[in-house]
Amino acid sequence: MNVGLIGLGHMGLPMACRLAAAGFPLTVWNRSPGRAGPAATAGATVAASAPELAENSDVVITMLANGAAVRSVLSGPDGVLSACRPGTIVIDMSTIGPVAARDIAAEAAAHDVAFLDAPVSGSVALAEQGTLTAMVGGPPDAVERARPVLAVLTRAQFHLGPAGAGAAMKLAVNILIAASNQAIAEALTLAESAGIRRADAYDVLASSAVASPFVSYKREAFLHPDTAPVAFAAALMRKDLDLALSVAAPTGLPLPVASAARDFLDAACAAGYAEADFACVAELLRHQGPGAG
Ligand SMILES: NC(=O)c1ccc[n+]([C@@H]2O[C@H](COP(=O)([O-])OP(=O)(O)OC[C@H]3O[C@@H](n4cnc5c(N)ncnc54)[C@H](OP(=O)(O)O)[C@@H]3O)[C@@H](O)[C@H]2O)c1
């Protein structure tokens, strides 16, 4: 099964490396060509364009920043869907929201291409280990055909319904992640303001009743915000909360915690942290907090 992967950012690159290591014939493409080097070193062929990648792939995976990026790569006469052979499966693993997922699924169907929205929970470390969790929407037969590929990237694949179901579930999960992130930041900075060493406070949080994989793998980002590598940019989490709020708004469902977390991420982005890891909200609290100039 020939696999193509489009988007070699923080998540896409380790996913490409896993697919190559698992032995799938792999072709990759990234908008900024300079980012393709490490995937080529891992054994992938670098395509000259996204449509060229599509022509030679049985399964095409996209891992891109947002819905606009996914639409720009997949849609239209010069897009990937037009270039795919009938029967190809396109799996979008980005976080794009259910409306975009349903639109793209309809366009894919017109090309006799099966589209799965399969966004993931977990970050760079889990992408490297292949232990992400995929939330999948789309036709059941395509999910089964895609499972060998998804199994290399994820430890669990939940098929939740038709197109858009995976995308909607991902937004629900990210409310929980964003709220946890904000709560860790507030708990940590409160402990620090009481004179407790940051690392000691974090050890307690990581051993507390709400200890979780997230609390563990964000340790470096919270302890050493200046030097820890960026795993998930603040601007991307703000995008996800905006999507969640836009899904909820027409239903009248209030999401007060998600709304507050989005507003705080907005402030962080405005303060220059947009490309910083979203754990930067703790830094913003420190700068706004007691003793701040
Ligand atoms: N990072 C995480 O922890 C994490 C976890 C779960 C889900 N996600 C989701 O996964 C997706 C990717 O996240 P990431 O952290 O890997 O993001 P990232 O490092 O910012 O990478 C974004 C990728 O999208 C490409 N891109 C952006 N706009 C494009 C456009 N208009 N046309 C073509 N390519 C475009 C970028 O290409 P260039 O190199 O040319 O800029 C890059 O390859 C996002 O939807 C994010 O919400 C992330």
Short mmCIF file of C-alpha atoms and ligand atoms in Angstrom, two decimals:
data_model
loop_
_atom_site.label_atom_id
_atom_site.label_comp_id
_atom_site.label_asym_id
_atom_site.label_seq_id
_atom_site.Cartn_x
_atom_site.Cartn_y
_atom_site.Cartn_z
CA MET A 1 0.00 0.00 0.00
CA ASN A 2 1.61 3.28 -1.15
CA VAL A 3 1.16 6.04 1.41
CA GLY A 4 1.50 9.78 0.85
CA LEU A 5 1.82 12.26 3.72
CA ILE A 6 1.33 16.00 3.27
CA GLY A 7 2.52 18.37 6.00
CA LEU A 8 5.79 17.87 7.81
CA GLY A 9 5.30 20.14 10.81
CA HIS A 10 5.71 19.23 14.48
CA MET A 11 3.28 16.31 14.12
CA GLY A 12 3.60 15.35 10.47
CA LEU A 13 7.34 14.71 10.53
CA PRO A 14 7.36 12.09 13.32
CA MET A 15 4.30 10.47 11.70
CA ALA A 16 6.17 10.24 8.39
CA CYS A 17 9.18 8.72 10.16
CA ARG A 18 6.98 6.03 11.73
CA LEU A 19 5.36 5.13 8.40
CA ALA A 20 8.76 4.84 6.73
CA ALA A 21 10.13 2.76 9.62
CA ALA A 22 7.10 0.45 9.38
CA GLY A 23 8.00 -0.31 5.76
CA PHE A 24 5.23 1.53 3.90
CA PRO A 25 6.45 2.92 0.55
CA LEU A 26 6.09 6.59 1.53
CA THR A 27 5.97 9.82 -0.45
CA VAL A 28 5.88 13.18 1.34
CA TRP A 29 5.28 16.80 0.40
CA ASN A 30 5.50 20.00 2.42
CA ARG A 31 4.68 23.53 1.32
CA SER A 32 8.08 24.77 2.54
CA PRO A 33 10.44 22.30 0.85
CA GLY A 34 13.21 22.82 3.40
CA ARG A 35 11.20 20.88 5.98
CA ALA A 36 11.21 17.66 3.92
CA GLY A 37 14.88 16.79 4.51
CA PRO A 38 14.50 14.71 7.69
CA ALA A 39 11.67 12.66 6.15
CA ALA A 40 13.84 11.93 3.11
CA THR A 41 16.62 10.81 5.45
CA ALA A 42 14.09 8.46 7.08
CA GLY A 43 13.44 6.85 3.69
CA ALA A 44 10.57 8.83 2.17
CA THR A 45 10.44 9.99 -1.44
CA VAL A 46 9.84 13.74 -1.70
CA ALA A 47 7.20 14.65 -4.32
CA ALA A 48 7.50 17.81 -6.40
CA SER A 49 3.87 18.71 -5.68
CA ALA A 50 0.87 17.51 -3.67
CA PRO A 51 -1.02 16.31 -6.80
CA GLU A 52 2.05 14.33 -7.89
CA LEU A 53 2.05 12.65 -4.46
CA ALA A 54 -1.66 11.87 -4.84
CA GLU A 55 -1.26 10.22 -8.26
CA ASN A 56 1.03 7.58 -6.74
CA SER A 57 -0.68 6.94 -3.41
CA ASP A 58 -3.35 4.47 -2.27
CA VAL A 59 -3.73 6.38 0.99
CA VAL A 60 -3.07 10.12 1.35
CA ILE A 61 -2.68 11.61 4.84
CA THR A 62 -2.83 15.34 5.52
CA MET A 63 -1.44 16.86 8.72
CA LEU A 64 -1.80 20.60 8.24
CA ALA A 65 -2.32 23.67 10.39
CA ASN A 66 -6.06 24.27 9.92
CA GLY A 67 -9.12 23.88 7.71
CA ALA A 68 -8.03 26.60 5.28
CA ALA A 69 -4.72 24.81 4.71
CA VAL A 70 -6.44 21.45 4.21
CA ARG A 71 -8.97 22.91 1.77
CA SER A 72 -6.22 24.69 -0.17
CA VAL A 73 -4.28 21.44 -0.60
CA LEU A 74 -7.19 19.04 -1.24
CA SER A 75 -9.85 21.06 -3.06
CA GLY A 76 -10.32 22.45 -6.53
CA PRO A 77 -9.18 21.42 -9.99
CA ASP A 78 -5.49 21.59 -9.02
CA GLY A 79 -6.02 19.90 -5.65
CA VAL A 80 -5.18 16.46 -4.35
CA LEU A 81 -8.74 15.11 -4.66
CA SER A 82 -8.74 15.82 -8.40
CA ALA A 83 -5.43 14.03 -8.78
CA CYS A 84 -6.30 10.89 -6.78
CA ARG A 85 -7.15 7.64 -8.55
CA PRO A 86 -10.72 6.41 -7.86
CA GLY A 87 -10.72 4.29 -4.70
CA THR A 88 -7.98 6.27 -2.98
CA ILE A 89 -8.49 6.98 0.72
CA VAL A 90 -7.69 10.50 1.93
CA ILE A 91 -7.28 10.76 5.71
CA ASP A 92 -7.11 14.21 7.24
CA MET A 93 -5.50 14.00 10.67
CA SER A 94 -5.33 17.77 11.25
CA THR A 95 -7.80 19.52 13.55
CA ILE A 96 -10.20 21.28 11.17
CA GLY A 97 -13.73 21.12 12.60
CA PRO A 98 -16.77 19.16 11.39
CA VAL A 99 -18.09 21.65 8.81
CA ALA A 100 -14.88 21.60 6.80
CA ALA A 101 -14.67 17.81 7.18
CA ARG A 102 -18.18 17.31 5.77
CA ASP A 103 -17.53 19.73 2.86
CA ILE A 104 -14.32 17.94 1.92
CA ALA A 105 -15.96 14.51 2.25
CA ALA A 106 -18.65 15.58 -0.23
CA GLU A 107 -16.04 16.85 -2.70
CA ALA A 108 -14.03 13.65 -2.27
CA ALA A 109 -17.09 11.49 -2.96
CA ALA A 110 -17.59 13.31 -6.27
CA HIS A 111 -14.12 12.03 -7.28
CA ASP A 112 -14.87 8.49 -6.02
CA VAL A 113 -12.36 9.10 -3.23
CA ALA A 114 -13.13 8.04 0.36
CA PHE A 115 -12.45 10.76 2.92
CA LEU A 116 -11.88 10.14 6.61
CA ASP A 117 -11.58 12.88 9.21
CA ALA A 118 -9.19 11.30 11.73
CA PRO A 119 -7.79 13.98 14.01
CA VAL A 120 -5.60 12.84 16.87
CA SER A 121 -5.19 13.39 20.56
CA GLY A 122 -1.63 13.43 21.87
CA SER A 123 1.36 15.51 20.97
CA VAL A 124 4.82 15.17 19.44
CA ALA A 125 6.11 12.59 21.92
CA LEU A 126 3.12 10.33 21.29
CA ALA A 127 3.42 10.86 17.52
CA GLU A 128 7.02 9.63 17.76
CA GLN A 129 5.88 6.56 19.69
CA GLY A 130 2.84 5.87 17.49
CA THR A 131 0.58 6.08 20.54
CA LEU A 132 -1.77 8.87 19.45
CA THR A 133 -5.52 8.34 19.68
CA ALA A 134 -7.48 8.80 16.45
CA MET A 135 -11.12 9.92 16.35
CA VAL A 136 -12.52 8.88 13.00
CA GLY A 137 -15.50 9.93 10.91
CA GLY A 138 -16.36 8.45 7.52
CA PRO A 139 -17.53 5.31 5.73
CA PRO A 140 -16.93 2.06 7.68
CA ASP A 141 -15.31 0.19 4.77
CA ALA A 142 -12.74 2.96 4.30
CA VAL A 143 -12.00 2.94 8.02
CA GLU A 144 -11.27 -0.79 7.85
CA ARG A 145 -9.05 -0.39 4.75
CA ALA A 146 -7.16 2.46 6.43
CA ARG A 147 -6.67 0.66 9.74
CA PRO A 148 -3.20 -0.84 8.97
CA VAL A 149 -1.90 2.68 8.30
CA LEU A 150 -3.68 4.22 11.27
CA ALA A 151 -2.35 1.43 13.50
CA VAL A 152 1.23 2.55 12.84
CA LEU A 153 0.42 6.09 13.96
CA THR A 154 -2.09 5.53 16.74
CA ARG A 155 -2.70 3.05 19.53
CA ALA A 156 -6.48 3.45 19.36
CA GLN A 157 -8.83 4.32 16.52
CA PHE A 158 -12.39 5.22 17.51
CA HIS A 159 -14.82 5.17 14.59
CA LEU A 160 -17.50 7.59 15.79
CA GLY A 161 -19.85 8.00 12.83
CA PRO A 162 -20.07 9.61 9.38
CA ALA A 163 -17.95 12.49 8.06
CA GLY A 164 -17.38 15.16 10.68
CA ALA A 165 -17.83 12.90 13.71
CA GLY A 166 -14.09 12.56 14.31
CA ALA A 167 -13.56 16.28 13.86
CA ALA A 168 -16.32 17.12 16.35
CA MET A 169 -14.98 14.69 18.95
CA LYS A 170 -11.50 16.16 18.63
CA LEU A 171 -12.84 19.61 19.52
CA ALA A 172 -14.50 18.10 22.59
CA VAL A 173 -11.20 16.53 23.66
CA ASN A 174 -9.36 19.80 23.15
CA ILE A 175 -11.72 21.63 25.49
CA LEU A 176 -10.49 19.22 28.15
CA ILE A 177 -6.83 19.70 27.15
CA ALA A 178 -7.09 23.50 27.05
CA ALA A 179 -8.86 23.59 30.39
CA SER A 180 -6.23 21.28 31.91
CA ASN A 181 -3.45 23.43 30.48
CA GLN A 182 -4.96 26.59 31.94
CA ALA A 183 -5.60 24.88 35.30
CA ILE A 184 -2.00 23.61 35.50
CA ALA A 185 -0.73 27.11 34.72
CA GLU A 186 -2.90 28.65 37.44
CA ALA A 187 -2.08 25.97 40.03
CA LEU A 188 1.64 26.20 39.30
CA THR A 189 1.84 29.96 39.43
CA LEU A 190 -0.23 30.05 42.63
CA ALA A 191 2.22 27.62 44.27
CA GLU A 192 5.17 29.67 43.02
CA SER A 193 3.64 32.86 44.41
CA ALA A 194 3.53 31.10 47.81
CA GLY A 195 7.28 30.51 47.60
CA ILE A 196 7.24 26.87 46.50
CA ARG A 197 9.89 25.86 43.97
CA ARG A 198 8.42 25.39 40.48
CA ALA A 199 9.81 21.88 40.07
CA ASP A 200 8.55 20.80 43.50
CA ALA A 201 5.10 22.15 42.75
CA TYR A 202 5.04 20.33 39.41
CA ASP A 203 6.06 17.05 41.07
CA VAL A 204 3.06 17.38 43.37
CA LEU A 205 0.68 18.15 40.48
CA ALA A 206 2.03 15.13 38.59
CA SER A 207 1.39 12.93 41.62
CA SER A 208 -2.00 14.40 42.49
CA ALA A 209 -5.45 12.95 41.97
CA VAL A 210 -5.61 14.59 38.54
CA ALA A 211 -2.21 13.32 37.38
CA SER A 212 -2.51 12.34 33.72
CA PRO A 213 -0.33 11.64 30.68
CA PHE A 214 -0.85 15.31 29.74
CA VAL A 215 0.47 16.56 33.09
CA SER A 216 3.53 14.31 32.69
CA TYR A 217 4.45 15.17 29.13
CA LYS A 218 4.01 18.92 29.58
CA ARG A 219 6.52 18.95 32.45
CA GLU A 220 9.43 20.47 30.50
CA ALA A 221 7.19 23.00 28.77
CA PHE A 222 5.91 24.28 32.12
CA LEU A 223 9.25 24.08 33.98
CA HIS A 224 11.49 25.50 31.24
CA PRO A 225 9.34 27.57 28.90
CA ASP A 226 12.36 29.30 27.34
CA THR A 227 14.18 26.14 26.28
CA ALA A 228 11.64 23.31 25.95
CA PRO A 229 10.81 22.51 22.30
CA VAL A 230 7.43 23.73 21.04
CA ALA A 231 5.03 20.79 20.79
CA PHE A 232 1.72 22.59 20.19
CA ALA A 233 1.59 26.29 19.40
CA ALA A 234 -0.71 28.60 21.36
CA ALA A 235 -2.21 29.86 18.08
CA LEU A 236 -3.26 26.30 17.15
CA MET A 237 -5.03 25.70 20.46
CA ARG A 238 -6.77 29.07 20.14
CA LYS A 239 -7.92 27.92 16.66
CA ASP A 240 -9.32 24.70 18.15
CA LEU A 241 -11.25 26.53 20.87
CA ASP A 242 -12.62 28.95 18.28
CA LEU A 243 -13.82 25.93 16.29
CA ALA A 244 -15.40 24.37 19.39
CA LEU A 245 -17.20 27.60 20.24
CA SER A 246 -18.40 27.97 16.65
CA VAL A 247 -19.84 24.44 16.70
CA ALA A 248 -21.59 25.11 20.02
CA ALA A 249 -22.95 28.58 19.23
CA PRO A 250 -25.82 27.62 16.89
CA THR A 251 -27.02 25.00 19.38
CA GLY A 252 -27.13 27.52 22.24
CA LEU A 253 -24.77 25.35 24.31
CA PRO A 254 -22.74 27.58 26.62
CA LEU A 255 -19.07 26.60 27.04
CA PRO A 256 -17.87 28.98 29.75
CA VAL A 257 -14.55 27.26 30.50
CA ALA A 258 -13.65 26.86 26.83
CA SER A 259 -14.56 30.48 26.28
CA ALA A 260 -12.36 31.69 29.15
CA ALA A 261 -9.45 29.52 28.00
CA ARG A 262 -9.82 30.89 24.45
CA ASP A 263 -9.80 34.47 25.75
CA PHE A 264 -6.65 33.81 27.77
CA LEU A 265 -4.94 32.23 24.75
CA ASP A 266 -6.00 35.27 22.72
CA ALA A 267 -4.22 37.45 25.26
CA ALA A 268 -1.14 35.19 25.10
CA CYS A 269 -1.06 35.40 21.31
CA ALA A 270 -1.45 39.19 21.46
CA ALA A 271 1.44 39.32 23.93
CA GLY A 272 3.73 37.63 21.40
CA TYR A 273 3.34 33.96 22.37
CA ALA A 274 1.39 32.76 19.29
CA GLU A 275 4.14 30.41 18.11
CA ALA A 276 5.21 29.43 21.66
CA ASP A 277 3.99 26.19 23.18
CA PHE A 278 0.52 26.69 24.67
CA ALA A 279 2.00 26.09 28.14
CA CYS A 280 3.06 29.74 27.70
CA VAL A 281 -0.15 30.74 29.48
CA ALA A 282 1.82 30.21 32.71
CA GLU A 283 4.36 32.78 31.54
CA LEU A 284 1.59 35.25 30.82
CA LEU A 285 0.24 34.72 34.35
CA ARG A 286 3.70 35.34 35.80
CA HIS A 287 4.02 38.55 33.82
CA GLN A 288 0.58 39.71 34.93
CA GLY A 289 0.90 38.46 38.49
CA PRO A 290 2.23 39.72 41.81
CA GLY A 291 5.44 41.66 41.46
CA ALA A 292 5.01 41.99 37.68
CA GLY A 293 6.33 45.26 36.33
N1 LIG B 1 1.26 19.78 17.82
C1 LIG B 1 0.41 19.06 18.53
O1 LIG B 1 0.66 18.72 19.70
C2 LIG B 1 -0.89 18.62 17.92
C3 LIG B 1 -1.60 17.57 18.56
C4 LIG B 1 -2.80 17.12 18.00
C5 LIG B 1 -3.28 17.74 16.84
N2 LIG B 1 -2.59 18.78 16.27
C6 LIG B 1 -3.14 19.38 15.06
O2 LIG B 1 -2.39 18.84 13.98
C7 LIG B 1 -2.24 19.82 12.96
C8 LIG B 1 -0.74 20.06 12.69
O3 LIG B 1 -0.16 20.55 13.91
P1 LIG B 1 1.42 20.82 14.00
O4 LIG B 1 1.69 21.13 15.43
O5 LIG B 1 2.17 19.77 13.28
O6 LIG B 1 1.49 22.20 13.19
P2 LIG B 1 2.78 22.91 12.54
O7 LIG B 1 4.03 22.39 13.13
O8 LIG B 1 2.49 24.37 12.59
O9 LIG B 1 2.72 22.42 11.01
C9 LIG B 1 1.72 22.90 10.16
C10 LIG B 1 1.89 22.28 8.79
O10 LIG B 1 0.86 22.83 7.95
C11 LIG B 1 1.48 23.35 6.78
N3 LIG B 1 0.66 24.43 6.24
C12 LIG B 1 0.14 25.48 6.92
N4 LIG B 1 -0.60 26.26 6.09
C13 LIG B 1 -0.54 25.66 4.86
C14 LIG B 1 -1.11 25.96 3.61
N5 LIG B 1 -1.89 27.02 3.42
N6 LIG B 1 -0.84 25.12 2.57
C15 LIG B 1 -0.05 24.04 2.74
N7 LIG B 1 0.52 23.70 3.91
C16 LIG B 1 0.26 24.50 4.97
C17 LIG B 1 2.84 23.80 7.23
O11 LIG B 1 3.68 23.95 6.11
P3 LIG B 1 4.96 24.93 6.17
O12 LIG B 1 6.08 24.11 6.73
O13 LIG B 1 5.16 25.34 4.76
O14 LIG B 1 4.59 26.10 7.07
C18 LIG B 1 3.23 22.62 8.13
O15 LIG B 1 3.63 21.51 7.34
C19 LIG B 1 -3.00 21.06 13.43
O16 LIG B 1 -4.30 21.04 12.90
C20 LIG B 1 -3.04 20.88 14.94
O17 LIG B 1 -4.14 21.55 15.51
C21 LIG B 1 -1.40 19.21 16.77
#
